[in-house]
Amino acid sequence: MHILKRTKRNVHPYVPELKELYRDGRITRREFLRMATLLGVSVAGAELMLSDGKPVAAAPVVARQAIKRGGTMTIATRVQRVDHPARFSWIEASNQFRMVCEYLTRTNWDNITEPWLLESWETNDDVTEWTLHVRQGIKFNDGSDFTAEDVVFNFQQWLDPDIGSSMLGLMSYLQPQNVEKVDDYTVKLHLDTPQIGVPEHLYHYPAQIVPKTFEGDLVRQPVGTGPFLLESYTETERAVFVRREDYWRMGADGSPLPYLDKLIFVDLGEDTAAQIAALQSGQVDNIFNPPADVWQAVKDLPGIGVYSSPTAQTFHIRMRVDQPPFDDVRVRQALKKCVDRQKMLDLAWFGEGVLGHDSAFAPIHPEYCEKPIPAYDPEGARALLAEAGYPGGRGFPEVEYRAFMTPNVHAAAARWTRNLQEVLDVSVRWTIVDWNEYYQGFDRQPPHVGFITWSANTPDPDDFLRVAYRHIKRYFGWRHDLYEQLVEGAKQVIDPEARFRLYRQADAILVREAAIAALGLVPFLFATGPGSGIEKPLAIVVICGLVTGTWLTLIVLALAYHGFGISTTAMPSLEGDFAA
């Protein structure tokens, strides 16, 4: 952890109150650490507060002889079209280019955010002014210095509507003119409204830092502060990154990271057989989040390692609530009752993942409230549809249903469509399109019903209840004044208990109004080939990053944990570090 030490006089005034909440059992240790570090306390300092000043046990030190340098890792994943990192829409592109470009902060697998290109930060009492201290001595790979001017430039890019970054919606509390360069290594943010999640937002995947000379195309101008250099990039084929010799972070052996010489990302398309063959033959070392049918096909093969974990990524159905008949909540509830969630999970993800109860929250969120899983209820669905004026499905218009083209989603969509036809006698016209066409189609004409996944990119519920809500309102027409008031109010509150109450009230409205049907939480699947050297503890660490929704990836861990030959004693403990 690299936040500078703070004295008792300049610790944020709410931190002692957080400590009392923890002592009273009203928030967990994890919640205290997350909130205290967001307010500028170092992880070591926060741990010391909980230990009443007693020394905290140091993390295990990796023996220098355990470090092996060199080698190439080949990862099967999509290689997408890339231009401006601020426009990244999918995690695959950001995974690849975070080898070249880094973030101001990093949210770890335990939901604790630490400085990265920043040295530290602090905020005022009502979290409307944030002071960012830029780490000195870092150079871009073109030899130029990384300074506050680069930080300001990136904020201006994120907040420019013409750039089209999702950072603009995430940081709706900040105007471009309110980003101030104080000196060469200090930046101040003057917010329109309070927001405690600023450090987490700086790790949103499109927030990769480019130099102030950046002209808009990262493939043509691959300049960043990261540990690798881009050697080649061919869309839909492969991306190759080679080791940078003068990277600013040191490894456990005292030499500059990274440990690996080269990273190769290979796009094998949607061909299941090609992915299986590549893994078996050693052409790729691992497959990043393979389709469930590939994971199922290889899981019992000798030499293949497979791992699965639930995530905070929901897969859910959205309906056009601004158009009849979906403007009637009884119709929406009827369609939800037609979902056999367990069968859908079994078909789409072979039983992996977690059943959903229409909430925006995953079990990892502090705001999560356990609720019964909505039952598959054909009789109840028919009764509600009849009550809405469509007995036996008579007079119900044909439903246009759209989903994106992956085997998992295809299976889930097919099952639900069949249920609608068999239970309600409703005609469904459904289309399966590729990822880009699916989302671009929303701007032309959103469908009556869409099957969508949403990844919680930060551990803050604001990510879903506010940011995803904008998408629901824009394309599917659902809006609710009280819901908006609760969510806007919650983001301005520091007190975790008060925030929880507001967010839970908003989530209850989302469920009651059937604005979405959150059917489950998508599993993260990970497959390693023979000879990859990736051991189970490391895979668990990777997966636990995805459990939180922060999308901490295997590749980032490669920088800190060697070419995957590190001793397992240095891995975080599931019972300790990952416990609530």
Coordinates of C-alpha atoms in Angstrom, one line a residue:
M1 CA 0.0 0.0 0.0
H2 CA 1.5 3.3 -1.0
I3 CA -0.8 6.0 0.5
L4 CA 1.4 8.4 2.6
K5 CA 1.0 8.1 6.4
R6 CA -1.4 10.6 8.0
T7 CA -1.3 11.8 11.5
K8 CA -4.2 11.7 13.8
R9 CA -4.8 15.4 13.1
N10 CA -5.4 14.9 9.4
V11 CA -7.2 11.6 9.3
H12 CA -10.6 12.2 7.8
P13 CA -13.0 13.1 10.7
Y14 CA -15.4 10.3 9.9
V15 CA -12.8 7.5 10.2
P16 CA -13.1 7.3 14.1
E17 CA -16.8 7.0 13.7
L18 CA -16.3 4.1 11.3
K19 CA -14.1 2.5 13.9
E20 CA -16.9 2.7 16.4
L21 CA -19.4 1.2 14.0
Y22 CA -17.0 -1.7 13.6
R23 CA -16.4 -2.1 17.4
D24 CA -20.2 -2.1 17.8
G25 CA -20.6 -4.9 15.3
R26 CA -22.6 -2.7 12.9
I27 CA -20.2 -3.0 10.0
T28 CA -17.7 -5.8 9.1
R29 CA -14.0 -5.6 9.1
R30 CA -14.1 -5.6 5.3
E31 CA -16.5 -2.7 5.2
F32 CA -14.3 -0.7 7.6
L33 CA -11.2 -1.3 5.6
R34 CA -12.9 -0.3 2.3
M35 CA -14.4 2.9 3.7
A36 CA -11.3 4.0 5.7
T37 CA -9.0 3.5 2.7
L38 CA -11.4 5.4 0.4
L39 CA -11.1 8.3 2.8
G40 CA -7.3 8.3 2.5
V41 CA -6.1 6.0 5.2
S42 CA -3.5 3.4 4.1
V43 CA -4.3 -0.3 4.4
A44 CA -1.5 -0.6 7.0
G45 CA -2.9 2.4 8.9
A46 CA -6.5 1.0 8.8
E47 CA -5.3 -2.4 10.0
L48 CA -3.4 -0.7 12.8
M49 CA -6.5 1.1 13.9
L50 CA -8.4 -2.2 14.3
S51 CA -5.5 -3.7 16.3
D52 CA -5.5 -0.8 18.7
G53 CA -1.9 0.0 17.8
K54 CA -0.5 -3.5 18.1
P55 CA 1.8 -4.6 15.3
V56 CA 0.1 -6.3 12.4
A57 CA 1.6 -9.5 11.0
A58 CA 3.6 -8.8 7.8
A59 CA 2.6 -10.6 4.6
P60 CA 4.8 -13.6 3.7
V61 CA 8.0 -12.7 1.8
V62 CA 8.7 -14.6 -1.3
A63 CA 12.2 -16.0 -1.4
R64 CA 14.3 -14.6 -4.2
Q65 CA 15.3 -18.1 -5.4
A66 CA 11.6 -18.8 -5.9
I67 CA 11.4 -16.2 -8.7
K68 CA 11.8 -17.4 -12.2
R69 CA 12.1 -14.9 -15.0
G70 CA 11.4 -15.2 -18.6
G71 CA 9.0 -17.1 -20.7
T72 CA 5.9 -16.5 -22.8
M73 CA 2.2 -16.8 -21.8
T74 CA -0.4 -17.3 -24.4
I75 CA -4.0 -16.5 -23.6
A76 CA -7.1 -17.3 -25.6
T77 CA -9.5 -14.4 -25.5
R78 CA -11.3 -12.0 -27.9
V79 CA -9.1 -9.4 -29.6
Q80 CA -11.4 -6.6 -30.4
R81 CA -11.3 -3.3 -32.3
V82 CA -9.5 -0.7 -30.2
D83 CA -9.0 3.0 -30.6
H84 CA -9.4 5.2 -27.5
P85 CA -9.1 3.4 -24.1
A86 CA -11.7 5.8 -22.7
R87 CA -14.2 4.1 -25.0
F88 CA -13.4 0.5 -23.9
S89 CA -16.8 -1.3 -23.6
W90 CA -15.5 -4.8 -22.8
I91 CA -13.1 -6.1 -20.3
E92 CA -11.0 -8.1 -22.9
A93 CA -9.6 -4.9 -24.5
S94 CA -8.8 -3.4 -21.2
N95 CA -7.1 -6.6 -20.0
Q96 CA -4.8 -6.5 -23.0
F97 CA -3.9 -2.8 -22.9
R98 CA -3.4 -2.6 -19.2
M99 CA -0.1 -4.2 -20.1
V100 CA 0.8 -0.8 -21.7
C101 CA -1.4 1.7 -19.8
E102 CA -2.0 1.8 -16.0
Y103 CA -4.6 3.3 -13.7
L104 CA -4.4 5.9 -11.0
T105 CA -5.7 3.5 -8.5
R106 CA -6.3 -0.3 -8.2
T107 CA -9.1 -2.1 -6.5
N108 CA -7.9 -5.4 -5.3
W109 CA -9.7 -8.8 -5.0
D110 CA -10.7 -7.9 -1.4
N111 CA -12.5 -4.7 -2.5
I112 CA -9.8 -2.5 -1.0
T113 CA -8.6 0.4 -3.2
E114 CA -4.9 1.4 -3.2
P115 CA -2.9 4.1 -5.0
W116 CA -1.1 3.0 -8.2
L117 CA 0.0 5.9 -10.4
L118 CA -1.1 8.1 -7.5
E119 CA 1.0 8.3 -4.4
S120 CA -1.9 9.2 -2.1
W121 CA -5.2 11.1 -1.9
E122 CA -7.2 12.9 0.6
T123 CA -10.7 14.5 0.7
N124 CA -12.5 17.2 2.7
D125 CA -15.1 16.5 5.4
D126 CA -18.1 16.3 3.0
V127 CA -16.1 14.5 0.2
T128 CA -16.7 17.2 -2.4
E129 CA -13.1 18.1 -2.8
W130 CA -10.4 15.4 -3.6
T131 CA -6.7 16.1 -3.7
L132 CA -4.7 13.6 -5.8
H133 CA -1.0 13.3 -5.2
V134 CA 0.7 12.0 -8.4
R135 CA 3.6 9.5 -7.9
Q136 CA 6.9 11.1 -8.9
G137 CA 9.7 9.5 -11.0
I138 CA 7.4 7.5 -13.4
K139 CA 8.0 7.7 -17.1
F140 CA 5.9 6.8 -20.1
N141 CA 7.5 4.3 -22.5
D142 CA 8.4 7.1 -24.9
G143 CA 10.6 8.6 -22.2
S144 CA 8.4 11.5 -21.2
D145 CA 7.6 12.2 -17.5
F146 CA 4.2 11.3 -16.0
T147 CA 2.9 14.5 -14.3
A148 CA -0.3 16.2 -13.2
E149 CA -0.7 17.6 -16.7
D150 CA -1.3 14.0 -17.9
V151 CA -3.8 13.3 -15.2
V152 CA -5.8 16.5 -16.0
F153 CA -5.7 15.6 -19.7
N154 CA -7.2 12.2 -19.0
F155 CA -10.0 13.7 -16.9
Q156 CA -10.7 16.1 -19.7
Q157 CA -10.9 13.2 -22.2
W158 CA -13.2 11.1 -19.9
L159 CA -15.6 14.1 -19.3
D160 CA -15.8 15.1 -23.0
P161 CA -19.1 14.0 -24.5
D162 CA -17.5 13.8 -27.9
I163 CA -15.1 11.1 -26.7
G164 CA -18.1 8.9 -25.7
S165 CA -16.6 7.3 -22.6
S166 CA -18.7 5.5 -19.9
M167 CA -16.6 7.5 -17.4
L168 CA -18.8 10.5 -18.2
G169 CA -21.8 8.8 -16.7
L170 CA -19.9 7.3 -13.9
M171 CA -18.4 10.7 -13.0
S172 CA -21.6 12.8 -13.5
Y173 CA -20.7 14.6 -10.3
L174 CA -17.6 16.3 -11.9
Q175 CA -17.4 19.0 -14.6
P176 CA -14.3 19.3 -16.8
Q177 CA -13.6 22.9 -15.6
N178 CA -13.5 21.7 -12.0
V179 CA -10.4 19.6 -12.5
E180 CA -7.5 21.7 -11.2
K181 CA -3.8 21.3 -11.6
V182 CA -2.3 22.6 -8.4
D183 CA 1.4 21.9 -9.2
D184 CA 3.3 19.4 -11.3
Y185 CA 2.3 16.5 -9.0
T186 CA -1.0 17.6 -7.4
V187 CA -4.5 17.6 -8.9
K188 CA -7.7 18.8 -7.2
L189 CA -11.2 17.6 -8.1
H190 CA -14.0 20.0 -7.1
L191 CA -17.2 17.9 -7.2
D192 CA -20.8 19.1 -7.8
T193 CA -22.1 16.7 -5.2
P194 CA -20.5 14.5 -2.5
Q195 CA -19.1 11.1 -3.7
I196 CA -17.0 8.7 -1.6
G197 CA -16.4 6.3 -4.5
V198 CA -13.9 8.5 -6.4
P199 CA -10.8 6.3 -5.9
E200 CA -12.8 3.2 -7.0
H201 CA -14.1 5.1 -10.1
L202 CA -10.5 5.7 -11.1
Y203 CA -10.1 2.0 -11.6
H204 CA -13.1 1.7 -13.9
Y205 CA -11.7 -0.2 -16.9
P206 CA -11.8 2.6 -19.4
A207 CA -9.7 4.8 -17.1
Q208 CA -6.3 3.8 -18.4
I209 CA -3.9 6.6 -18.4
V210 CA -2.4 7.9 -21.6
P211 CA 0.0 10.9 -22.1
K212 CA -1.2 14.4 -22.7
T213 CA 0.1 14.0 -26.3
F214 CA -2.3 11.1 -27.0
E215 CA -4.2 11.6 -30.3
G216 CA -6.9 9.0 -30.0
D217 CA -5.7 5.6 -31.3
L218 CA -4.0 3.4 -28.8
V219 CA -2.9 0.8 -31.4
R220 CA -1.1 3.5 -33.5
Q221 CA 0.2 5.3 -30.4
P222 CA 0.7 2.7 -27.7
V223 CA 2.3 4.9 -25.1
G224 CA 1.8 4.3 -21.4
T225 CA 3.5 3.7 -18.1
G226 CA 2.9 0.0 -17.9
P227 CA 5.3 -3.0 -17.9
F228 CA 4.9 -4.2 -21.5
L229 CA 5.3 -2.7 -25.0
L230 CA 2.9 -3.4 -27.8
E231 CA 4.6 -5.4 -30.5
S232 CA 1.7 -6.1 -32.8
Y233 CA -2.1 -5.9 -32.8
T234 CA -4.4 -7.5 -35.4
E235 CA -8.1 -7.3 -34.6
T236 CA -9.9 -10.6 -34.3
E237 CA -6.6 -12.4 -34.6
R238 CA -3.9 -11.7 -32.0
A239 CA -2.1 -9.1 -29.8
V240 CA 1.5 -9.4 -28.8
F241 CA 3.2 -7.6 -25.9
V242 CA 6.9 -7.7 -25.0
R243 CA 8.6 -6.9 -21.7
R244 CA 9.6 -3.3 -21.0
E245 CA 13.1 -3.1 -19.5
D246 CA 12.7 0.1 -17.5
Y247 CA 9.3 -0.4 -15.7
W248 CA 9.0 1.6 -12.5
R249 CA 7.9 -1.2 -10.1
M250 CA 10.4 -3.7 -8.7
G251 CA 9.9 -7.5 -8.4
A252 CA 10.5 -9.6 -5.3
D253 CA 14.0 -10.3 -6.6
G254 CA 14.9 -6.6 -6.6
S255 CA 14.8 -6.2 -10.4
P256 CA 12.2 -4.4 -12.5
L257 CA 9.0 -6.2 -13.2
P258 CA 7.6 -7.9 -15.2
Y259 CA 8.8 -11.4 -14.8
L260 CA 7.5 -12.6 -18.2
D261 CA 9.1 -11.8 -21.5
K262 CA 6.1 -11.9 -23.6
L263 CA 2.3 -12.1 -23.5
I264 CA 0.3 -13.3 -26.5
F265 CA -3.5 -13.0 -26.8
V266 CA -5.1 -15.2 -29.4
D267 CA -8.6 -14.8 -30.7
L268 CA -10.0 -18.3 -31.5
G269 CA -13.5 -17.0 -32.3
E270 CA -16.6 -18.9 -31.3
D271 CA -15.3 -22.3 -32.5
T272 CA -15.6 -24.6 -29.5
A273 CA -13.5 -27.3 -31.1
A274 CA -10.7 -24.9 -31.9
Q275 CA -10.6 -23.7 -28.3
I276 CA -10.5 -27.2 -26.9
A277 CA -7.8 -28.4 -29.3
A278 CA -5.6 -25.3 -28.6
L279 CA -5.8 -25.9 -24.8
Q280 CA -5.1 -29.6 -25.1
S281 CA -2.2 -29.2 -27.4
G282 CA -0.6 -26.4 -25.5
Q283 CA -1.0 -23.8 -28.2
V284 CA -2.6 -21.6 -25.5
D285 CA -1.8 -21.7 -21.8
N286 CA -5.2 -20.7 -20.6
I287 CA -8.6 -19.6 -21.8
F288 CA -10.0 -16.4 -20.3
N289 CA -13.6 -17.0 -19.3
P290 CA -14.3 -19.7 -21.8
P291 CA -17.9 -20.5 -23.0
A292 CA -19.5 -22.9 -20.5
D293 CA -19.6 -25.7 -23.1
V294 CA -15.8 -25.5 -23.6
W295 CA -15.3 -25.5 -19.8
Q296 CA -17.6 -28.5 -19.5
A297 CA -15.9 -30.4 -22.3
V298 CA -12.3 -30.0 -20.9
K299 CA -12.9 -30.2 -17.2
D300 CA -12.3 -34.0 -17.0
L301 CA -9.4 -34.1 -19.5
P302 CA -6.0 -35.0 -18.1
G303 CA -3.6 -32.1 -17.4
I304 CA -6.4 -29.5 -17.7
G305 CA -7.2 -27.3 -14.8
V306 CA -10.7 -25.8 -14.5
Y307 CA -12.0 -23.4 -11.9
S308 CA -15.3 -21.7 -11.4
S309 CA -16.6 -19.0 -9.1
P310 CA -19.8 -16.8 -9.0
T311 CA -19.3 -13.2 -9.7
A312 CA -21.2 -9.9 -9.2
Q313 CA -22.2 -10.0 -12.9
T314 CA -26.0 -10.4 -13.3
F315 CA -27.7 -11.9 -16.3
H316 CA -31.1 -10.5 -16.6
I317 CA -34.1 -9.7 -18.8
R318 CA -35.2 -6.1 -19.4
M319 CA -38.6 -5.1 -20.9
R320 CA -39.8 -2.0 -22.7
V321 CA -41.8 -0.6 -19.9
D322 CA -42.7 2.5 -21.9
Q323 CA -44.7 0.5 -24.4
P324 CA -47.8 -1.6 -24.1
P325 CA -48.3 -4.3 -23.0
F326 CA -45.0 -4.1 -20.9
D327 CA -46.1 -0.8 -19.3
D328 CA -48.4 -3.0 -17.1
V329 CA -46.5 -4.4 -14.1
R330 CA -48.8 -7.4 -14.1
V331 CA -47.5 -8.4 -17.6
R332 CA -43.9 -8.0 -16.5
Q333 CA -44.5 -10.1 -13.4
A334 CA -46.2 -12.7 -15.5
L335 CA -43.2 -13.0 -17.8
K336 CA -40.9 -13.3 -14.8
K337 CA -43.0 -16.2 -13.4
C338 CA -42.3 -18.1 -16.6
V339 CA -38.7 -18.4 -15.8
D340 CA -37.5 -21.7 -14.4
R341 CA -34.2 -20.2 -13.1
Q342 CA -32.6 -23.4 -12.0
K343 CA -33.2 -25.1 -15.4
M344 CA -31.9 -22.0 -17.2
L345 CA -28.8 -22.0 -15.1
D346 CA -28.3 -25.7 -15.7
L347 CA -28.7 -25.3 -19.5
A348 CA -26.6 -22.1 -19.9
W349 CA -23.8 -22.7 -17.4
F350 CA -24.1 -26.3 -16.4
G351 CA -25.3 -25.5 -13.0
E352 CA -22.4 -23.1 -12.2
G353 CA -23.2 -19.6 -10.9
V354 CA -25.8 -18.4 -8.4
L355 CA -29.6 -18.1 -8.8
G356 CA -30.9 -14.6 -8.8
H357 CA -33.8 -13.0 -7.0
D358 CA -34.3 -10.0 -9.2
S359 CA -32.0 -7.8 -7.0
A360 CA -29.2 -5.7 -8.3
F361 CA -27.0 -7.0 -5.5
A362 CA -24.8 -10.0 -5.3
P363 CA -24.0 -11.8 -2.0
I364 CA -20.6 -10.0 -2.1
H365 CA -22.3 -6.6 -1.6
P366 CA -22.9 -5.4 2.0
E367 CA -26.3 -4.2 0.8
Y368 CA -27.3 -7.7 -0.2
C369 CA -30.5 -9.0 1.6
E370 CA -31.3 -12.7 1.3
K371 CA -34.6 -13.2 -0.4
P372 CA -36.4 -16.3 -1.7
I373 CA -35.7 -17.2 -5.3
P374 CA -38.8 -16.4 -7.4
A375 CA -40.5 -19.7 -8.2
Y376 CA -41.3 -21.0 -11.6
D377 CA -45.1 -20.5 -11.5
P378 CA -47.0 -21.2 -14.7
E379 CA -50.5 -20.9 -13.1
G380 CA -49.6 -17.6 -11.4
A381 CA -48.2 -16.3 -14.7
R382 CA -51.5 -17.2 -16.6
A383 CA -53.6 -15.6 -13.9
L384 CA -51.6 -12.3 -14.0
L385 CA -51.7 -12.2 -17.8
A386 CA -55.5 -12.8 -17.7
E387 CA -55.9 -10.0 -15.1
A388 CA -54.0 -7.7 -17.4
G389 CA -56.5 -8.4 -20.2
Y390 CA -54.8 -11.2 -22.1
P391 CA -56.5 -14.5 -21.0
G392 CA -54.8 -17.5 -22.6
G393 CA -52.5 -15.1 -24.4
R394 CA -55.3 -13.8 -26.6
G395 CA -54.6 -10.4 -28.0
F396 CA -51.0 -10.3 -26.8
P397 CA -48.8 -8.8 -29.4
E398 CA -45.8 -10.7 -30.8
V399 CA -42.8 -10.2 -28.6
E400 CA -39.5 -9.1 -30.2
Y401 CA -36.7 -10.7 -28.2
R402 CA -33.0 -10.1 -28.8
A403 CA -30.0 -11.7 -27.2
F404 CA -26.3 -11.7 -28.0
M405 CA -24.5 -14.6 -29.7
T406 CA -22.8 -16.8 -27.1
P407 CA -23.7 -20.4 -26.4
N408 CA -24.6 -19.7 -22.8
V409 CA -26.9 -16.8 -23.6
H410 CA -28.4 -18.7 -26.6
A411 CA -29.3 -21.6 -24.4
A412 CA -30.9 -19.4 -21.7
A413 CA -32.8 -17.3 -24.3
A414 CA -34.1 -20.5 -26.0
R415 CA -35.4 -21.9 -22.7
W416 CA -37.3 -18.7 -21.7
T417 CA -38.8 -18.3 -25.2
R418 CA -40.1 -21.9 -25.1
N419 CA -41.6 -21.2 -21.6
L420 CA -43.4 -18.1 -22.9
Q421 CA -44.9 -20.0 -25.8
E422 CA -45.9 -23.1 -23.8
V423 CA -47.2 -21.4 -20.6
L424 CA -48.7 -18.2 -21.9
D425 CA -49.3 -19.0 -25.6
V426 CA -47.4 -15.9 -26.5
S427 CA -45.7 -15.6 -29.9
V428 CA -42.0 -14.7 -29.7
R429 CA -39.8 -13.5 -32.5
W430 CA -36.3 -13.7 -31.3
T431 CA -33.0 -12.9 -32.9
I432 CA -29.4 -13.7 -31.9
V433 CA -26.8 -11.2 -33.0
D434 CA -23.1 -10.7 -32.2
W435 CA -22.0 -8.5 -29.3
N436 CA -21.4 -5.3 -31.3
E437 CA -24.6 -5.6 -33.3
Y438 CA -26.6 -6.3 -30.1
Y439 CA -25.6 -3.0 -28.4
Q440 CA -25.5 -0.9 -31.5
G441 CA -29.0 -2.0 -32.2
F442 CA -30.2 -0.3 -29.0
D443 CA -29.5 3.1 -30.5
R444 CA -31.5 2.2 -33.6
Q445 CA -34.5 0.4 -32.1
P446 CA -34.5 -1.4 -28.7
P447 CA -36.4 -4.7 -28.7
H448 CA -39.4 -5.4 -26.6
V449 CA -37.3 -7.7 -24.5
G450 CA -33.5 -7.9 -24.2
F451 CA -31.3 -10.4 -22.5
I452 CA -28.4 -8.5 -20.9
T453 CA -25.5 -9.1 -18.6
W454 CA -24.2 -6.3 -16.4
S455 CA -20.8 -6.4 -14.6
A456 CA -20.4 -4.5 -11.4
N457 CA -17.2 -2.7 -12.2
T458 CA -16.7 -1.4 -8.6
P459 CA -17.9 -2.8 -5.3
D460 CA -20.1 0.3 -4.7
P461 CA -23.8 -0.4 -5.4
D462 CA -23.9 3.0 -7.1
D463 CA -22.3 1.2 -10.1
F464 CA -25.5 -0.7 -10.8
L465 CA -28.3 1.3 -9.2
R466 CA -27.3 4.6 -10.8
V467 CA -25.0 3.8 -13.8
A468 CA -26.9 0.7 -15.0
Y469 CA -30.2 2.5 -14.3
R470 CA -29.3 5.1 -16.9
H471 CA -29.1 2.3 -19.5
I472 CA -32.4 0.9 -18.4
K473 CA -34.1 4.3 -18.6
R474 CA -32.6 5.2 -21.9
Y475 CA -33.3 2.1 -23.8
F476 CA -36.2 0.4 -21.9
G477 CA -38.1 3.4 -20.7
W478 CA -38.4 2.6 -17.0
R479 CA -38.1 5.5 -14.7
H480 CA -39.2 6.0 -11.1
D481 CA -38.9 9.4 -9.2
L482 CA -38.5 7.9 -5.7
Y483 CA -36.0 5.4 -7.0
E484 CA -33.9 8.2 -8.5
Q485 CA -34.1 10.3 -5.3
L486 CA -33.0 7.3 -3.1
V487 CA -30.0 6.5 -5.4
E488 CA -28.9 10.1 -5.8
G489 CA -29.2 10.6 -2.1
A490 CA -27.3 7.5 -1.2
K491 CA -24.2 8.4 -3.2
Q492 CA -23.9 11.6 -1.2
V493 CA -23.9 9.8 2.2
I494 CA -20.7 8.6 3.9
D495 CA -22.4 6.7 6.8
P496 CA -22.5 3.1 5.5
E497 CA -25.6 2.2 7.5
A498 CA -27.5 5.1 6.1
R499 CA -26.3 4.3 2.6
F500 CA -27.3 0.7 3.0
R501 CA -30.8 1.7 4.0
L502 CA -31.3 4.0 1.0
Y503 CA -29.8 1.5 -1.5
R504 CA -32.0 -1.3 -0.1
Q505 CA -35.1 0.8 -0.5
A506 CA -34.1 1.6 -4.1
D507 CA -33.4 -2.1 -4.8
A508 CA -36.8 -3.1 -3.4
I509 CA -38.5 -0.7 -5.9
L510 CA -36.5 -2.3 -8.7
V511 CA -37.8 -5.7 -7.7
R512 CA -41.4 -4.7 -7.0
E513 CA -41.7 -2.8 -10.3
A514 CA -40.2 -5.8 -12.2
A515 CA -38.0 -3.3 -14.1
I516 CA -35.6 -6.2 -14.6
A517 CA -35.7 -9.9 -14.1
A518 CA -32.3 -10.7 -12.6
L519 CA -32.1 -14.4 -13.2
G520 CA -28.7 -15.2 -11.8
L521 CA -25.1 -14.3 -11.3
V522 CA -22.8 -15.4 -14.1
P523 CA -20.0 -17.7 -13.1
F524 CA -16.4 -16.8 -14.0
L525 CA -14.8 -19.9 -15.7
F526 CA -11.1 -20.3 -16.1
A527 CA -9.3 -23.2 -17.9
T528 CA -5.6 -23.8 -17.9
G529 CA -3.7 -26.2 -20.2
P530 CA -1.0 -28.7 -19.4
G531 CA 2.3 -27.2 -18.5
S532 CA 1.0 -23.7 -17.9
G533 CA 2.4 -23.7 -14.4
I534 CA -0.8 -22.0 -13.0
E535 CA -1.6 -23.6 -9.7
K536 CA -5.1 -23.7 -8.1
P537 CA -4.4 -21.1 -5.4
L538 CA -3.5 -18.5 -8.0
A539 CA -6.6 -19.3 -10.1
I540 CA -8.6 -18.8 -6.9
V541 CA -7.0 -15.4 -6.4
V542 CA -7.9 -14.5 -10.0
I543 CA -11.5 -15.7 -9.5
C544 CA -11.9 -13.9 -6.2
G545 CA -11.1 -10.6 -8.0
L546 CA -14.0 -11.3 -10.3
V547 CA -16.3 -12.3 -7.4
T548 CA -16.1 -8.7 -6.2
G549 CA -16.8 -7.4 -9.7
T550 CA -13.6 -5.4 -9.9
W551 CA -12.3 -7.5 -12.8
L552 CA -8.9 -7.9 -11.4
T553 CA -7.4 -10.3 -14.0
L554 CA -4.9 -13.0 -14.3
I555 CA -2.7 -10.9 -16.4
V556 CA -2.3 -8.2 -13.8
L557 CA -1.3 -10.8 -11.3
A558 CA 1.4 -12.1 -13.6
L559 CA 3.3 -8.8 -12.9
A560 CA 3.3 -9.4 -9.2
Y561 CA 3.4 -13.1 -8.9
H562 CA 6.0 -14.1 -11.4
G563 CA 5.5 -16.3 -14.4
F564 CA 3.1 -18.3 -12.2
G565 CA 5.8 -20.2 -10.4
I566 CA 5.4 -18.4 -7.1
S567 CA 5.2 -20.3 -3.9
T568 CA 1.6 -20.9 -2.8
T569 CA 2.5 -19.6 0.7
A570 CA 2.5 -16.1 -0.7
M571 CA -1.2 -16.4 -1.8
P572 CA -3.9 -14.7 0.2
S573 CA -5.8 -17.0 2.6
L574 CA -9.4 -17.7 1.6
E575 CA -10.3 -17.9 5.3
G576 CA -8.6 -14.6 6.1
D577 CA -8.2 -12.2 3.3
F578 CA -11.4 -13.2 1.5
A579 CA -13.6 -13.5 4.6
A580 CA -16.1 -10.7 5.1

